[in-house]
């Protein structure tokens, strides 16, 4: 089965590797900005699909299907983001006689609308956060809900996801501007201005359950992940298992997730996302009908290759395991490494990567999408890679992550590595005392200088870059008259005099 990967970056590389291990030929697609991207270099074939803006390339269903037909690809894996949860794309693949590596378009549609999915979940006996179950476009309807339920509430885009199109509203005077902002964002991001509202769960944790299903009616759950640590509603650190979920609670989460998946005849990988209150009560939040960014932590703990399972299920095969086969082992933590400058409010930091050193050693995994000499473009999500550390205990996993972060070097652009180094050293993180607002509340503290000798580190990094460039005979711009070389020549001349 030849597989076209309709994505880019680290997830495209991840899928290519799974295909290679299964013996499947691969096809990469790329925009003009990604001509030299890592996924293009790794694939067996590569096809251009348009200019840099994603709406003219990675979101063009017609061009992706055309690339599949020209290369003879029998299946398309969408990765995550872009078209991964687009029911129209899944249906277009099916109509073209191409296997879509994911759930059916009907399942995607059933869970794509946040209000419709809430209706289905309530009917299936799945607990949901109290709130509206019908999308609305009228401010008066939102105001009526706020009056009856009381503040605070959350206003969310009905077709939303990915942390976009939602607002926390604590006071009545903020209700109208928040409503107007969310409807505007909903129209801009999702092409649908409909919204809904739900009661705010105080000090929540964000827990998600990994599920796997095949086309023969089998559905299992593969543990839970702790995804509470977020910045501006975007996950940045994930763990498996959750440090606060007991085996009994894990079973409750899992059985709920299987019930939710079966309610929409789901197959392939998927994730049931939940909010859990301080009293351990939990509620269905939404379902992501795709592979998650944070899937590696589940793979490391549960010993399951989720991408390979996706590919097998897409071919019509049964799951290679049952619920009783699954046994967790140890603890895993993932940090998402972004090309962002934490010191400048996490502003994007595109540009040339002059040098990169990936951490290694026992229990360290890099899902990476860049290399030395690669130019990070301005057009896409700034995530460079994911650093995953696995160990026997959570304490050991944290220590391993701290060690790995000290080895991780990226020169030429700014990254979020210093931020994660500070976070891993925070006592409340070590004690698992956090909720979804933890990072935003503690950002100033996390961004403080935390010791170390910056001048020495900079000198070591500069020397390493110079040595690498010399060994590779690389000449970067404005380097013909290097001050390092001038200093060396001056010392040499002194020795001869």
Coordinates of C-alpha atoms in Angstrom, one line a residue:
X1 CA 0.0 0.0 0.0
X2 CA 1.6 3.3 -1.1
X3 CA 0.7 6.1 1.4
X4 CA 0.6 9.8 0.7
X5 CA 1.1 12.0 3.8
X6 CA -1.0 15.1 3.5
X7 CA 0.9 17.1 6.1
X8 CA 4.3 18.5 6.9
X9 CA 6.9 18.8 9.7
X10 CA 7.5 16.3 12.5
X11 CA 4.2 14.5 12.1
X12 CA 4.8 13.8 8.4
X13 CA 8.2 12.4 9.3
X14 CA 6.6 10.3 12.1
X15 CA 4.1 8.7 9.7
X16 CA 6.8 8.1 7.0
X17 CA 8.8 6.1 9.6
X18 CA 5.8 4.0 10.5
X19 CA 5.2 3.3 6.8
X20 CA 8.8 2.3 6.2
X21 CA 8.7 -0.2 9.1
X22 CA 5.6 -1.7 7.6
X23 CA 7.1 -1.8 4.1
X24 CA 4.8 0.8 2.6
X25 CA 6.2 3.2 0.0
X26 CA 5.6 6.9 0.9
X27 CA 4.7 10.1 -1.0
X28 CA 5.3 13.5 0.6
X29 CA 3.6 16.7 -0.6
X30 CA 5.1 20.1 -0.1
X31 CA 4.5 23.8 -0.6
X32 CA 7.1 26.1 -2.2
X33 CA 8.3 27.0 1.3
X34 CA 8.9 23.3 2.2
X35 CA 10.9 22.2 -0.8
X36 CA 13.8 21.3 1.4
X37 CA 11.8 20.1 4.5
X38 CA 12.8 17.0 6.3
X39 CA 9.6 15.0 5.4
X40 CA 10.4 15.7 1.7
X41 CA 13.9 14.3 2.1
X42 CA 12.6 11.2 3.9
X43 CA 9.8 10.1 1.6
X44 CA 10.2 7.8 -1.4
X45 CA 8.5 10.4 -3.7
X46 CA 7.6 14.0 -3.3
X47 CA 5.0 16.2 -5.1
X48 CA 4.7 20.0 -5.1
X49 CA 1.2 21.2 -4.3
X50 CA 1.3 25.0 -4.4
X51 CA 2.5 28.2 -2.9
X52 CA 3.5 28.7 0.8
X53 CA 0.1 29.8 2.3
X54 CA -1.6 26.6 3.5
X55 CA -4.9 27.6 1.9
X56 CA -3.1 27.4 -1.4
X57 CA -1.3 24.1 -0.7
X58 CA -1.9 21.9 2.3
X59 CA -5.6 22.8 2.5
X60 CA -6.2 22.2 -1.2
X61 CA -8.1 18.9 -1.4
X62 CA -8.0 18.9 -5.2
X63 CA -4.2 19.2 -5.4
X64 CA -3.7 16.5 -2.8
X65 CA -5.9 14.1 -4.5
X66 CA -4.3 14.9 -7.9
X67 CA -0.9 14.2 -6.3
X68 CA -2.2 10.9 -5.0
X69 CA -3.5 9.9 -8.5
X70 CA -0.3 10.9 -10.2
X71 CA 1.9 8.9 -7.9
X72 CA -0.4 5.9 -7.6
X73 CA -0.9 6.4 -3.8
X74 CA -3.6 4.0 -2.5
X75 CA -4.0 5.7 0.9
X76 CA -3.7 9.2 2.4
X77 CA -2.7 9.8 6.0
X78 CA -3.7 13.3 7.1
X79 CA -1.6 13.6 10.2
X80 CA -3.1 16.2 12.6
X81 CA -4.2 19.7 11.8
X82 CA -4.9 20.9 8.2
X83 CA -7.4 18.4 6.7
X84 CA -7.2 15.8 9.4
X85 CA -10.7 16.4 10.8
X86 CA -12.3 17.6 7.6
X87 CA -15.2 15.3 6.8
X88 CA -15.3 16.6 3.2
X89 CA -11.8 15.5 2.6
X90 CA -12.4 12.0 4.0
X91 CA -15.5 11.7 1.8
X92 CA -13.5 13.0 -1.2
X93 CA -10.9 10.3 -0.7
X94 CA -13.6 7.7 -0.5
X95 CA -15.3 8.9 -3.6
X96 CA -11.9 8.8 -5.4
X97 CA -11.3 5.2 -4.4
X98 CA -8.5 6.2 -2.0
X99 CA -8.2 4.9 1.6
X100 CA -8.5 7.7 4.2
X101 CA -6.3 6.7 7.1
X102 CA -8.7 7.8 9.8
X103 CA -12.4 7.4 10.8
X104 CA -15.4 7.6 8.5
X105 CA -16.6 11.0 7.3
X106 CA -19.8 10.3 9.2
X107 CA -18.0 9.9 12.5
X108 CA -16.0 13.0 11.8
X109 CA -19.2 15.0 11.2
X110 CA -20.9 13.5 14.3
X111 CA -18.1 14.7 16.5
X112 CA -17.1 17.8 14.6
X113 CA -19.9 20.0 15.9
X114 CA -19.4 20.6 19.6
X115 CA -23.1 21.0 20.2
X116 CA -24.2 17.9 18.2
X117 CA -21.5 15.8 19.9
X118 CA -22.8 17.0 23.3
X119 CA -26.3 15.8 22.3
X120 CA -25.0 12.4 21.2
X121 CA -22.9 12.0 24.3
X122 CA -25.8 12.8 26.6
X123 CA -28.0 10.3 24.8
X124 CA -25.2 7.7 25.3
X125 CA -25.0 8.3 29.0
X126 CA -21.7 10.2 28.9
X127 CA -21.4 13.1 31.4
X128 CA -21.1 16.5 29.8
X129 CA -20.4 19.9 31.2
X130 CA -23.8 21.6 31.9
X131 CA -24.6 24.0 29.1
X132 CA -26.3 24.6 25.8
X133 CA -26.7 21.7 23.5
X134 CA -27.8 23.8 20.5
X135 CA -25.7 26.3 18.6
X136 CA -26.8 29.9 18.8
X137 CA -26.1 33.1 17.0
X138 CA -28.0 35.5 19.2
X139 CA -26.5 37.4 22.2
X140 CA -29.9 37.2 24.0
X141 CA -29.7 33.4 24.1
X142 CA -26.2 33.5 25.6
X143 CA -27.3 36.1 28.1
X144 CA -30.3 34.0 29.1
X145 CA -28.1 31.0 29.7
X146 CA -25.6 33.1 31.8
X147 CA -28.5 34.5 33.9
X148 CA -29.9 31.0 34.6
X149 CA -26.6 29.3 35.3
X150 CA -24.6 32.1 36.9
X151 CA -21.1 33.3 36.2
X152 CA -18.4 32.3 35.3
X153 CA -19.2 30.6 31.9
X154 CA -17.3 29.7 28.8
X155 CA -18.4 30.8 25.3
X156 CA -17.1 28.5 22.6
X157 CA -17.3 28.2 18.8
X158 CA -19.6 25.4 17.9
X159 CA -17.3 24.2 15.1
X160 CA -14.2 25.1 17.1
X161 CA -11.2 23.2 18.4
X162 CA -7.4 23.6 18.9
X163 CA -7.8 26.3 21.6
X164 CA -9.3 28.8 19.2
X165 CA -12.7 30.5 19.4
X166 CA -13.4 30.5 23.1
X167 CA -13.6 33.0 26.0
X168 CA -13.8 32.7 29.8
X169 CA -16.5 35.2 31.0
X170 CA -16.5 36.0 34.7
X171 CA -18.6 39.2 34.8
X172 CA -21.8 40.3 33.2
X173 CA -20.2 43.5 31.7
X174 CA -17.7 41.2 29.8
X175 CA -20.4 39.1 28.3
X176 CA -21.3 41.1 25.1
X177 CA -17.7 41.9 24.1
X178 CA -16.7 38.2 24.7
X179 CA -19.7 37.0 22.6
X180 CA -18.7 39.3 19.8
X181 CA -15.1 38.2 19.9
X182 CA -15.9 34.5 19.8
X183 CA -18.4 34.8 17.0
X184 CA -15.9 36.8 15.0
X185 CA -13.1 34.2 15.6
X186 CA -15.5 31.4 14.9
X187 CA -16.3 32.8 11.5
X188 CA -12.7 33.6 10.8
X189 CA -11.2 30.2 11.8
X190 CA -14.0 27.8 11.0
X191 CA -16.3 29.6 8.6
X192 CA -19.2 29.3 11.0
X193 CA -20.2 32.0 13.6
X194 CA -22.4 29.7 15.7
X195 CA -21.4 29.4 19.4
X196 CA -22.6 27.8 22.5
X197 CA -22.0 28.3 26.2
X198 CA -21.3 26.0 29.2
X199 CA -20.8 26.3 32.9
X200 CA -17.2 26.9 33.9
X201 CA -15.5 24.1 35.9
X202 CA -13.3 25.8 38.5
X203 CA -9.6 24.7 38.7
X204 CA -10.0 22.0 36.2
X205 CA -7.5 19.4 34.9
X206 CA -7.5 18.5 31.2
X207 CA -7.6 14.7 30.9
X208 CA -7.8 12.8 27.6
X209 CA -8.4 9.2 26.9
X210 CA -6.8 7.5 23.9
X211 CA -9.1 5.1 22.0
X212 CA -8.5 2.6 19.2
X213 CA -11.2 1.0 17.1
X214 CA -11.3 -1.2 14.0
X215 CA -13.9 -1.7 11.3
X216 CA -15.1 -4.9 12.9
X217 CA -16.7 -3.3 15.9
X218 CA -13.8 -3.6 18.4
X219 CA -13.0 -0.5 20.5
X220 CA -10.4 -0.3 23.3
X221 CA -8.9 2.5 25.4
X222 CA -5.2 2.9 25.8
X223 CA -4.9 4.8 29.1
X224 CA -5.2 8.5 29.7
X225 CA -2.9 11.5 29.3
X226 CA -2.5 14.5 31.5
X227 CA -2.8 17.6 29.2
X228 CA -3.5 20.2 31.9
X229 CA -0.5 22.4 31.4
X230 CA -1.5 24.9 28.7
X231 CA -0.7 28.4 27.6
X232 CA -3.5 30.4 26.2
X233 CA -5.6 27.2 25.8
X234 CA -2.8 25.5 23.9
X235 CA -1.2 22.4 25.3
X236 CA 2.6 22.6 25.8
X237 CA 3.4 19.7 28.1
X238 CA 1.7 16.3 28.3
X239 CA 2.2 13.2 30.5
X240 CA 1.1 9.6 30.6
X241 CA -0.3 8.5 32.9
X242 CA -1.9 11.3 34.8
X243 CA -0.3 11.7 38.2
X244 CA -3.7 12.1 39.8
X245 CA -5.7 9.3 38.1
X246 CA -6.0 6.1 40.1
X247 CA -6.4 2.7 38.4
X248 CA -10.1 2.7 39.4
X249 CA -10.7 6.2 37.9
X250 CA -8.7 5.1 34.8
X251 CA -11.2 2.3 34.2
X252 CA -14.1 4.7 34.6
X253 CA -12.5 7.1 32.1
X254 CA -11.8 4.3 29.7
X255 CA -15.2 2.8 29.8
X256 CA -16.8 6.2 29.2
X257 CA -14.5 6.8 26.2
X258 CA -15.4 3.4 24.6
X259 CA -19.1 4.2 25.1
X260 CA -18.6 7.6 23.4
X261 CA -16.7 6.1 20.5
X262 CA -19.2 3.3 19.9
X263 CA -22.0 5.9 19.9
X264 CA -20.7 7.2 16.6
X265 CA -19.5 3.9 15.2
X266 CA -15.9 5.0 15.5
X267 CA -12.8 3.3 14.1
X268 CA -9.1 4.4 13.8
X269 CA -7.3 6.4 16.5
X270 CA -9.2 9.0 18.4
X271 CA -9.2 11.0 21.7
X272 CA -11.9 11.7 24.2
X273 CA -11.1 15.0 25.9
X274 CA -12.5 15.6 29.4
X275 CA -12.4 18.2 32.2
X276 CA -12.0 16.9 35.7
X277 CA -12.8 19.0 38.7
X278 CA -11.0 19.0 42.1
X279 CA -13.5 16.5 43.4
X280 CA -12.5 14.1 40.6
X281 CA -15.8 14.5 38.8
X282 CA -15.3 14.5 35.1
X283 CA -17.1 15.6 32.0
X284 CA -16.9 15.0 28.2
X285 CA -15.4 18.1 26.5
X286 CA -14.9 17.0 22.9
X287 CA -13.6 14.3 20.7
X288 CA -10.6 14.7 18.4
X289 CA -11.2 12.4 15.4
X290 CA -7.5 12.0 14.5
X291 CA -4.0 11.3 15.8
X292 CA -3.0 13.6 18.6
X293 CA 0.2 15.7 18.8
X294 CA 0.9 14.1 22.2
X295 CA 0.4 10.5 21.1
X296 CA 4.1 9.5 21.8
X297 CA 3.7 9.6 25.6
X298 CA 0.9 7.0 25.3
X299 CA 3.1 4.9 23.0
X300 CA 6.0 5.0 25.4
X301 CA 4.0 3.8 28.4
X302 CA 1.6 1.4 26.8
X303 CA 3.9 -0.1 24.1
X304 CA 1.5 0.5 21.3
X305 CA 2.5 2.0 17.9
X306 CA -0.7 4.1 17.3
X307 CA 0.3 5.1 13.7
X308 CA 0.9 1.5 12.7
X309 CA -2.5 0.6 14.2
X310 CA -4.1 3.4 12.2
X311 CA -2.6 2.1 9.0
X312 CA -3.7 -1.5 9.7
X313 CA -7.2 -0.5 10.6
X314 CA -7.5 1.6 7.4
X315 CA -6.7 -1.6 5.4
X316 CA -9.6 -3.3 7.1
X317 CA -7.5 -5.4 9.6
X318 CA -8.5 -6.1 13.2
X319 CA -6.8 -4.5 16.1
X320 CA -3.6 -6.4 17.0
X321 CA -4.5 -6.4 20.7
X322 CA -7.4 -6.6 23.2
X323 CA -8.1 -4.6 26.3
X324 CA -6.7 -7.3 28.5
X325 CA -3.4 -7.3 26.5
X326 CA -2.6 -3.7 27.6
X327 CA -0.4 -3.1 30.6
X328 CA 1.2 0.3 31.4
X329 CA 4.9 0.6 32.2
X330 CA 6.5 3.7 33.7
X331 CA 5.9 7.3 33.0
X332 CA 6.4 9.6 30.0
X333 CA 6.5 13.4 29.6
X334 CA 6.5 15.4 26.4
X335 CA 7.6 19.0 25.7
X336 CA 6.6 20.7 22.5
X337 CA 9.7 22.6 21.2
X338 CA 8.5 25.7 19.4
X339 CA 10.4 28.3 17.4
X340 CA 9.2 31.0 19.7
X341 CA 11.0 33.6 21.9
X342 CA 9.7 33.2 25.5
X343 CA 11.4 36.5 26.5
X344 CA 9.2 38.3 23.9
X345 CA 5.8 36.9 24.9
X346 CA 6.5 33.8 22.8
X347 CA 6.7 35.7 19.5
X348 CA 7.4 33.4 16.5
X349 CA 11.2 33.1 15.7
X350 CA 11.5 31.9 12.2
X351 CA 14.8 31.8 10.3
X352 CA 17.9 29.7 9.7
X353 CA 18.9 27.0 12.1
X354 CA 22.7 27.3 12.2
X355 CA 23.2 24.3 14.5
X356 CA 21.0 21.8 16.2
X357 CA 22.0 19.1 18.7
X358 CA 19.2 16.6 19.7
X359 CA 19.4 15.1 23.2
X360 CA 20.0 11.3 23.3
X361 CA 20.4 8.6 25.9
X362 CA 18.2 6.0 27.7
X363 CA 14.5 6.7 27.5
X364 CA 14.8 9.8 25.2
X365 CA 12.8 10.1 22.0
X366 CA 12.9 13.0 19.5
X367 CA 10.0 13.4 17.0
X368 CA 11.8 16.0 15.0
X369 CA 11.1 17.8 11.8
X370 CA 14.1 20.1 11.3
X371 CA 17.9 20.0 10.8
X372 CA 21.0 22.1 10.8
X373 CA 20.8 24.4 7.7
X374 CA 17.0 24.3 7.6
X375 CA 15.1 27.6 7.4
X376 CA 12.0 27.7 9.6
X377 CA 9.3 29.3 7.5
X378 CA 6.9 32.0 8.7
X379 CA 3.8 30.4 7.2
X380 CA 3.0 27.5 9.6
X381 CA 2.7 26.5 13.2
X382 CA 6.1 27.1 14.8
X383 CA 6.5 23.7 16.4
X384 CA 9.9 22.2 15.5
X385 CA 9.8 18.9 17.3
X386 CA 8.6 17.0 20.4
X387 CA 10.9 15.8 23.1
X388 CA 9.7 12.8 25.0
X389 CA 11.3 11.2 28.0
X390 CA 10.3 7.9 29.5
X391 CA 11.4 6.4 32.8
X392 CA 10.2 4.0 35.6
X393 CA 8.7 6.7 37.7
X394 CA 7.4 10.3 37.2
X395 CA 10.2 11.6 39.3
X396 CA 12.8 9.9 37.1
X397 CA 11.0 11.1 34.0
X398 CA 11.2 14.7 35.2
X399 CA 14.9 14.3 36.0
X400 CA 15.5 12.7 32.6
X401 CA 13.6 15.6 30.8
X402 CA 15.7 18.2 32.7
X403 CA 18.9 16.4 31.6
X404 CA 17.7 16.1 28.0
X405 CA 16.7 19.8 27.9
X406 CA 20.3 20.8 28.9
X407 CA 21.6 18.7 25.9
X408 CA 19.1 20.3 23.5
X409 CA 20.9 23.0 21.5
X410 CA 19.4 25.1 18.7
X411 CA 21.4 28.1 17.4
X412 CA 20.2 30.7 15.0
X413 CA 16.6 31.0 16.2
X414 CA 14.9 31.3 19.6
X415 CA 13.1 28.3 21.1
X416 CA 11.0 27.5 24.1
X417 CA 13.7 25.2 25.6
X418 CA 14.5 27.7 28.4
X419 CA 10.8 27.9 29.4
X420 CA 10.5 24.2 29.7
X421 CA 13.8 24.0 31.7
X422 CA 12.2 26.4 34.2
X423 CA 8.9 24.6 34.2
X424 CA 10.5 21.2 34.9
X425 CA 12.3 22.7 38.0
X426 CA 9.1 24.3 39.4
X427 CA 8.1 22.6 42.8
X428 CA 4.4 22.7 42.0
X429 CA 5.1 20.8 38.7
X430 CA 7.1 18.2 40.6
X431 CA 4.2 17.8 43.1
X432 CA 1.6 17.7 40.3
X433 CA -0.2 20.7 41.8
X434 CA -1.5 22.5 38.8
X435 CA -4.7 23.2 36.8
X436 CA -5.3 24.6 33.3
X437 CA -4.5 28.1 34.4
X438 CA -1.2 27.3 36.1
X439 CA 1.2 28.5 33.4
X440 CA -0.7 31.8 32.7
X441 CA -0.7 32.5 36.4
X442 CA 3.0 31.7 36.9
X443 CA 4.4 32.9 33.6
X444 CA 6.4 35.8 35.1
X445 CA 8.0 33.5 37.7
X446 CA 8.8 30.9 35.1
X447 CA 10.5 33.4 32.9
X448 CA 12.9 34.7 35.6
X449 CA 16.6 34.0 35.2
X450 CA 17.3 30.7 37.0
X451 CA 21.1 30.7 37.5
X452 CA 23.7 29.3 35.2
X453 CA 26.5 31.2 33.5
X454 CA 25.0 32.6 30.3
X455 CA 28.4 34.0 29.0
X456 CA 30.1 30.6 29.4
X457 CA 27.1 28.8 27.7
X458 CA 27.2 31.3 24.8
X459 CA 31.0 30.8 24.3
X460 CA 30.7 27.0 24.4
X461 CA 27.8 27.1 21.9
X462 CA 29.7 29.5 19.6
X463 CA 32.8 27.3 19.7
X464 CA 30.7 24.2 18.9
X465 CA 29.0 26.0 15.9
X466 CA 32.4 27.1 14.6
X467 CA 33.9 23.6 14.9
X468 CA 30.9 22.0 13.2
X469 CA 30.9 24.6 10.3
X470 CA 34.6 24.1 9.8
X471 CA 34.2 20.3 9.7
X472 CA 31.4 20.5 7.2
X473 CA 33.1 23.2 5.1
X474 CA 30.0 25.4 5.6
X475 CA 30.2 29.1 4.9
X476 CA 27.4 31.1 6.3
X477 CA 26.7 34.7 5.3
X478 CA 29.1 37.4 6.6
X479 CA 31.6 34.8 7.8
X480 CA 34.6 35.3 5.5
X481 CA 36.3 37.6 8.0
X482 CA 35.4 35.9 11.2
X483 CA 36.5 37.5 14.4
X484 CA 37.4 34.0 15.7
X485 CA 39.8 33.6 12.8
X486 CA 41.3 37.0 13.2
X487 CA 42.0 36.4 16.9
X488 CA 43.6 33.0 16.0
X489 CA 45.8 34.6 13.3
X490 CA 46.9 37.3 15.6
X491 CA 48.0 34.8 18.3
X492 CA 49.8 32.8 15.7
X493 CA 51.7 35.8 14.4
X494 CA 52.7 36.7 18.0
X495 CA 54.2 33.3 18.4
X496 CA 56.3 33.7 15.3
X497 CA 57.7 37.1 16.3

